[in-house]
Amino acid sequence: MAAAGWSDDRRHRIAVLALDGVVAFDLGAATQIFQSARDDAERRHYVVRVATPGGAPVRTSAGFTVQPDQGLEILTGAHTVLVPGTHTGSPLFDGALDPEVGEALRQVLAAGRRLMSTCTGAFVLAAAGVLDGRPATTHWAHADRFRALYPKVRLDPEVLFVDDGDVLTSAGVAAGIDLCLHVVRRDHGAEVANRAARRCVVPPWRDGGQSQYIERPVPSPTDTTTEPTRRWMIENLGDRLDLPAMAAHARMSVRTFTRRFREETGLSPGNWLTGQRIERARHLLERTELPVDQVARVAGFGTAASLRQHLQAALGVSPQAYRRTFRGSAQDATQES
């Protein structure tokens, strides 16, 4: 039997909870990304509904009004509840929240389901008490206010998003796209996420964190960039790429290269490289029949043991388990069609 407000199908149900002053970009981007996640037969993996307290229209930050699908009751049947950013309301200014909204969000977690927020939506989750003791992020420009209102939250304003398992938060505006694509990748694999990104004409993965977007003095036009070296690294993931080799390619000293790389990406060269290698390994595990030890070599991990260690640390699964999950899903989809 279908849950209230939902069609009776097997797709993952996402409720987007729009509050007064909702950021229009966050609301539209989240629904667009998830509706663009499809299998090889163009069937959507998610069904998305917009909800508001009482099912009432809400005014967006852009000045127009949104008419929702449902009220808070739809949250009870959702597998994931996403709270977009908002520019108004008590969660942003005095730490208060409509008790009915707070209880609905707490029930999502109590039922073992997933909560997400984009941008200042983290203020809403924090006001509901579901971020206490957890790592989280929000737009860097609101970090000081967030810390003052919600000192129990382990805020990290340097990153684009934080995945804490059943609660995920993102930085501002476009970082919400990054988080939604991350969730698609987590749920259905890199190929589905990449296809959704292509459909929306956005990058499937952005390097680094918010530190690269925080206001800083404009660099001198004579300053060089590490971008060509990053391209070279991606083209040569299977090679031994140590810090001196990277710096030499960029024609910088190791110290200058490391500093410039972190300024541009928000990550150290080593961490950035590991992330790229993990993405390559995931793609190969999903889309090829290569043995795990060969995947490890092509992706630059050298040995199957090293790949296993890094994949376990990043995703909590072994290479074989990851392959079974996503290749099994692809085979099931083919059989159903």
XYZ file of C-alpha atoms in Angstrom:
337
model
C 0.000 0.000 0.000
C 1.379 3.419 -0.914
C 2.382 5.849 1.843
C 0.339 9.048 2.116
C 1.016 11.325 -0.831
C 3.227 8.853 -2.677
C 2.579 6.716 -5.712
C 2.749 2.992 -5.110
C 6.103 2.179 -6.721
C 9.501 0.910 -5.635
C 11.512 4.050 -6.309
C 13.356 5.959 -3.620
C 11.041 8.668 -2.272
C 12.496 12.125 -1.569
C 10.518 14.821 0.235
C 11.884 18.351 -0.188
C 10.742 20.433 2.794
C 10.396 24.063 1.735
C 10.074 26.642 4.508
C 9.223 30.315 4.186
C 12.034 32.197 2.421
C 13.299 29.014 0.743
C 16.266 29.588 -1.560
C 14.809 29.117 -5.029
C 18.047 27.756 -6.494
C 18.352 25.097 -3.763
C 14.759 24.006 -4.256
C 15.029 23.747 -8.018
C 18.518 22.234 -8.169
C 17.744 19.404 -5.760
C 14.584 18.354 -7.592
C 16.337 18.606 -10.971
C 19.350 16.494 -9.987
C 17.330 13.684 -8.440
C 14.824 13.596 -11.286
C 17.734 13.376 -13.727
C 19.100 10.219 -12.093
C 17.965 7.434 -14.425
C 18.926 3.926 -15.415
C 19.997 2.775 -18.877
C 16.334 2.498 -19.905
C 15.707 6.149 -18.882
C 13.629 5.141 -15.855
C 13.943 7.517 -12.926
C 15.507 6.198 -9.737
C 13.778 8.731 -7.487
C 10.328 10.214 -7.058
C 10.463 13.748 -5.609
C 7.709 15.687 -3.845
C 7.761 19.184 -2.331
C 6.182 19.680 1.086
C 5.539 22.679 3.348
C 4.042 23.025 6.838
C 0.312 22.652 6.424
C 0.707 22.286 2.667
C 0.534 26.085 2.429
C 2.234 28.128 -0.326
C 5.610 29.589 0.676
C 7.396 32.678 -0.548
C 10.853 32.033 -2.023
C 13.956 34.178 -1.609
C 13.552 35.132 -5.283
C 10.171 36.747 -4.652
C 7.810 34.200 -6.178
C 5.543 31.745 -4.402
C 5.712 27.941 -4.494
C 2.603 25.781 -4.273
C 3.651 22.475 -2.657
C 2.483 18.940 -3.354
C 1.731 18.061 0.271
C 2.062 18.989 3.928
C 4.346 17.537 6.586
C 2.491 14.221 6.504
C 4.396 13.270 3.340
C 7.635 13.132 5.340
C 6.504 9.942 7.060
C 6.581 8.017 3.791
C 9.830 9.465 2.453
C 13.110 7.569 2.382
C 15.031 10.857 2.316
C 13.993 14.316 3.503
C 15.906 17.303 2.141
C 15.738 20.822 3.628
C 16.865 23.520 1.165
C 18.392 26.760 2.372
C 16.248 29.606 3.606
C 16.900 33.325 3.994
C 14.341 33.981 6.726
C 12.951 32.402 9.874
C 13.845 31.764 13.498
C 16.407 28.966 12.877
C 18.718 31.551 11.284
C 18.352 34.243 13.908
C 17.338 32.909 17.311
C 17.699 29.109 17.100
C 13.962 28.394 17.333
C 11.882 26.176 15.066
C 8.210 25.377 14.606
C 7.727 22.429 17.020
C 5.741 20.473 14.423
C 8.551 20.805 11.883
C 11.186 19.857 14.444
C 9.279 16.762 15.517
C 8.732 15.696 11.905
C 12.477 15.926 11.207
C 13.409 14.030 14.358
C 10.960 11.274 13.412
C 12.726 10.835 10.072
C 15.932 9.868 11.883
C 14.114 7.840 14.521
C 12.618 5.745 11.714
C 16.085 5.032 10.281
C 15.692 7.250 7.239
C 17.963 9.942 5.757
C 18.086 13.694 6.319
C 19.808 16.194 4.049
C 20.188 19.966 3.974
C 21.675 22.413 1.518
C 23.152 25.805 2.387
C 21.379 27.381 5.391
C 19.029 24.412 5.612
C 21.604 23.200 8.154
C 20.248 25.857 10.533
C 16.856 24.120 10.361
C 18.351 20.692 11.102
C 20.400 22.174 13.938
C 17.348 23.883 15.417
C 15.582 20.502 15.351
C 18.466 19.090 17.415
C 19.443 16.422 14.879
C 22.946 17.823 14.309
C 24.059 17.883 17.963
C 27.439 16.152 18.266
C 27.632 15.568 14.522
C 29.912 17.020 11.837
C 28.104 19.403 9.484
C 28.634 22.340 7.170
C 26.765 25.368 5.864
C 27.548 28.414 3.735
C 30.903 29.845 4.854
C 29.425 33.359 5.181
C 27.053 32.150 7.921
C 29.573 30.059 9.872
C 30.087 32.475 12.785
C 26.355 32.881 13.357
C 25.836 29.130 13.114
C 28.514 28.448 15.748
C 26.995 31.026 18.079
C 23.491 29.542 17.782
C 24.446 25.846 17.681
C 27.683 25.252 19.621
C 26.992 21.505 19.975
C 27.380 20.978 16.221
C 30.877 20.154 14.902
C 30.795 22.711 12.114
C 33.347 22.541 9.286
C 32.902 25.563 6.998
C 35.831 24.534 4.787
C 34.167 21.658 2.931
C 31.586 21.496 0.148
C 29.515 18.872 1.936
C 29.571 16.493 4.882
C 28.294 12.916 4.711
C 27.635 11.605 8.218
C 25.749 8.550 7.066
C 22.096 9.253 7.771
C 22.548 13.047 7.968
C 24.196 15.010 5.155
C 24.748 18.760 4.870
C 26.191 20.996 2.169
C 27.648 24.450 1.763
C 25.901 27.193 -0.164
C 24.176 27.300 -3.534
C 26.089 25.134 -6.053
C 27.440 22.908 -3.260
C 23.884 21.594 -2.971
C 24.340 20.159 -6.457
C 27.577 18.521 -5.308
C 25.772 16.920 -2.375
C 22.841 15.679 -4.463
C 25.211 14.122 -7.005
C 27.158 12.550 -4.141
C 23.958 10.960 -2.866
C 23.089 9.676 -6.345
C 26.619 8.277 -6.591
C 26.288 6.668 -3.161
C 22.891 5.168 -3.976
C 23.392 4.088 -7.597
C 27.065 4.406 -8.515
C 29.312 6.767 -10.415
C 27.889 6.051 -13.863
C 24.335 7.068 -12.898
C 25.650 10.184 -11.132
C 27.808 11.111 -14.111
C 24.871 10.667 -16.464
C 22.683 12.883 -14.255
C 25.430 15.514 -14.212
C 25.719 15.441 -18.000
C 21.958 15.805 -18.326
C 22.072 18.885 -16.072
C 25.278 20.188 -17.720
C 27.173 20.402 -14.433
C 30.488 18.833 -13.386
C 29.972 15.393 -11.813
C 32.598 16.139 -9.178
C 34.184 19.367 -7.959
C 37.563 19.388 -6.306
C 38.314 20.815 -2.909
C 36.166 22.692 -0.462
C 34.702 26.075 0.381
C 38.113 27.539 1.189
C 38.650 28.191 -2.509
C 35.503 30.382 -2.605
C 35.991 32.432 0.551
C 36.677 36.081 -0.248
C 40.407 36.719 -0.598
C 42.613 39.344 -2.229
C 42.678 38.896 -6.009
C 45.920 37.124 -7.005
C 48.408 38.837 -9.254
C 47.857 38.199 -12.984
C 51.407 36.852 -13.075
C 50.557 34.072 -10.596
C 50.652 30.599 -12.100
C 48.052 27.897 -11.498
C 48.185 24.193 -10.696
C 45.284 23.418 -13.060
C 47.457 22.037 -15.908
C 49.227 19.799 -13.415
C 45.899 18.544 -12.073
C 44.894 17.583 -15.626
C 48.228 15.835 -16.068
C 47.717 13.935 -12.810
C 44.292 12.699 -13.922
C 45.745 11.550 -17.251
C 48.470 9.609 -15.425
C 46.726 8.178 -12.364
C 48.366 4.796 -12.866
C 51.872 6.252 -12.572
C 53.850 6.987 -9.427
C 52.985 10.611 -8.707
C 54.896 11.950 -5.742
C 55.005 15.546 -4.563
C 58.379 16.403 -6.170
C 57.124 15.116 -9.539
C 53.949 17.202 -9.278
C 55.894 20.325 -8.328
C 58.366 19.753 -11.143
C 55.552 19.459 -13.675
C 54.081 22.735 -12.389
C 57.569 24.323 -12.453
C 57.288 25.356 -8.834
C 59.103 24.527 -5.649
C 57.431 21.841 -3.527
C 56.517 24.448 -0.917
C 54.988 26.873 -3.424
C 53.158 24.093 -5.270
C 51.664 22.694 -2.067
C 50.477 26.126 -0.945
C 49.062 27.066 -4.341
C 47.371 23.676 -4.763
C 45.580 23.996 -1.417
C 44.528 27.577 -2.188
C 42.997 26.478 -5.501
C 41.368 23.205 -4.457
C 40.987 23.318 -0.694
C 42.895 20.011 -0.423
C 46.477 18.848 -0.182
C 47.887 17.354 -3.407
C 47.947 13.898 -1.832
C 44.337 13.969 -0.661
C 43.156 15.347 -3.984
C 45.025 12.625 -5.873
C 43.580 9.885 -3.669
C 40.082 11.175 -4.342
C 40.655 11.085 -8.094
C 42.017 7.542 -7.883
C 39.003 6.387 -5.878
C 36.680 7.836 -8.524
C 38.614 6.052 -11.285
C 38.481 2.764 -9.370
C 34.739 3.118 -8.803
C 34.139 3.682 -12.503
C 36.216 0.637 -13.440
C 34.520 -1.580 -10.863
C 31.100 -0.550 -12.130
C 31.676 -0.564 -15.865
C 34.373 -3.171 -16.599
C 35.185 -6.807 -15.858
C 38.817 -6.033 -14.938
C 40.128 -8.082 -11.985
C 40.461 -6.091 -8.768
C 44.264 -6.163 -8.840
C 44.242 -4.688 -12.358
C 41.719 -2.022 -11.306
C 44.111 -1.138 -8.494
C 47.022 -0.727 -10.906
C 45.093 1.317 -13.475
C 43.681 3.622 -10.777
C 47.129 4.118 -9.253
C 46.793 2.203 -5.994
C 49.341 -0.393 -7.037
C 47.930 -3.399 -5.220
C 44.507 -4.833 -4.492
C 45.268 -4.517 -0.770
C 45.908 -0.791 -1.121
C 42.733 -0.300 -3.161
C 40.767 -2.272 -0.574
C 42.121 -0.108 2.237
C 41.314 3.186 0.508
C 37.853 2.114 -0.682
C 36.996 0.836 2.780
C 38.084 4.138 4.315
C 36.162 6.231 1.774
C 33.003 4.165 1.268
C 32.973 1.498 3.955
C 32.969 -1.397 1.474
C 35.466 -3.687 -0.237
C 36.051 -3.525 -4.018
C 34.239 -6.828 -4.551
C 31.251 -5.732 -2.461
C 31.100 -2.419 -4.335
C 31.175 -4.218 -7.682
C 28.452 -6.671 -6.624
C 26.212 -3.818 -5.479
C 26.371 -1.698 -8.599
C 26.856 -4.300 -11.298
C 24.057 -6.308 -9.675
C 21.774 -3.256 -9.804
C 22.585 -2.762 -13.500
C 21.839 -6.408 -14.278
C 18.549 -6.273 -12.388
C 17.520 -3.171 -14.352
C 18.346 -4.916 -17.631
C 16.323 -7.980 -16.679
C 13.329 -5.857 -15.658
C 13.327 -4.053 -18.999
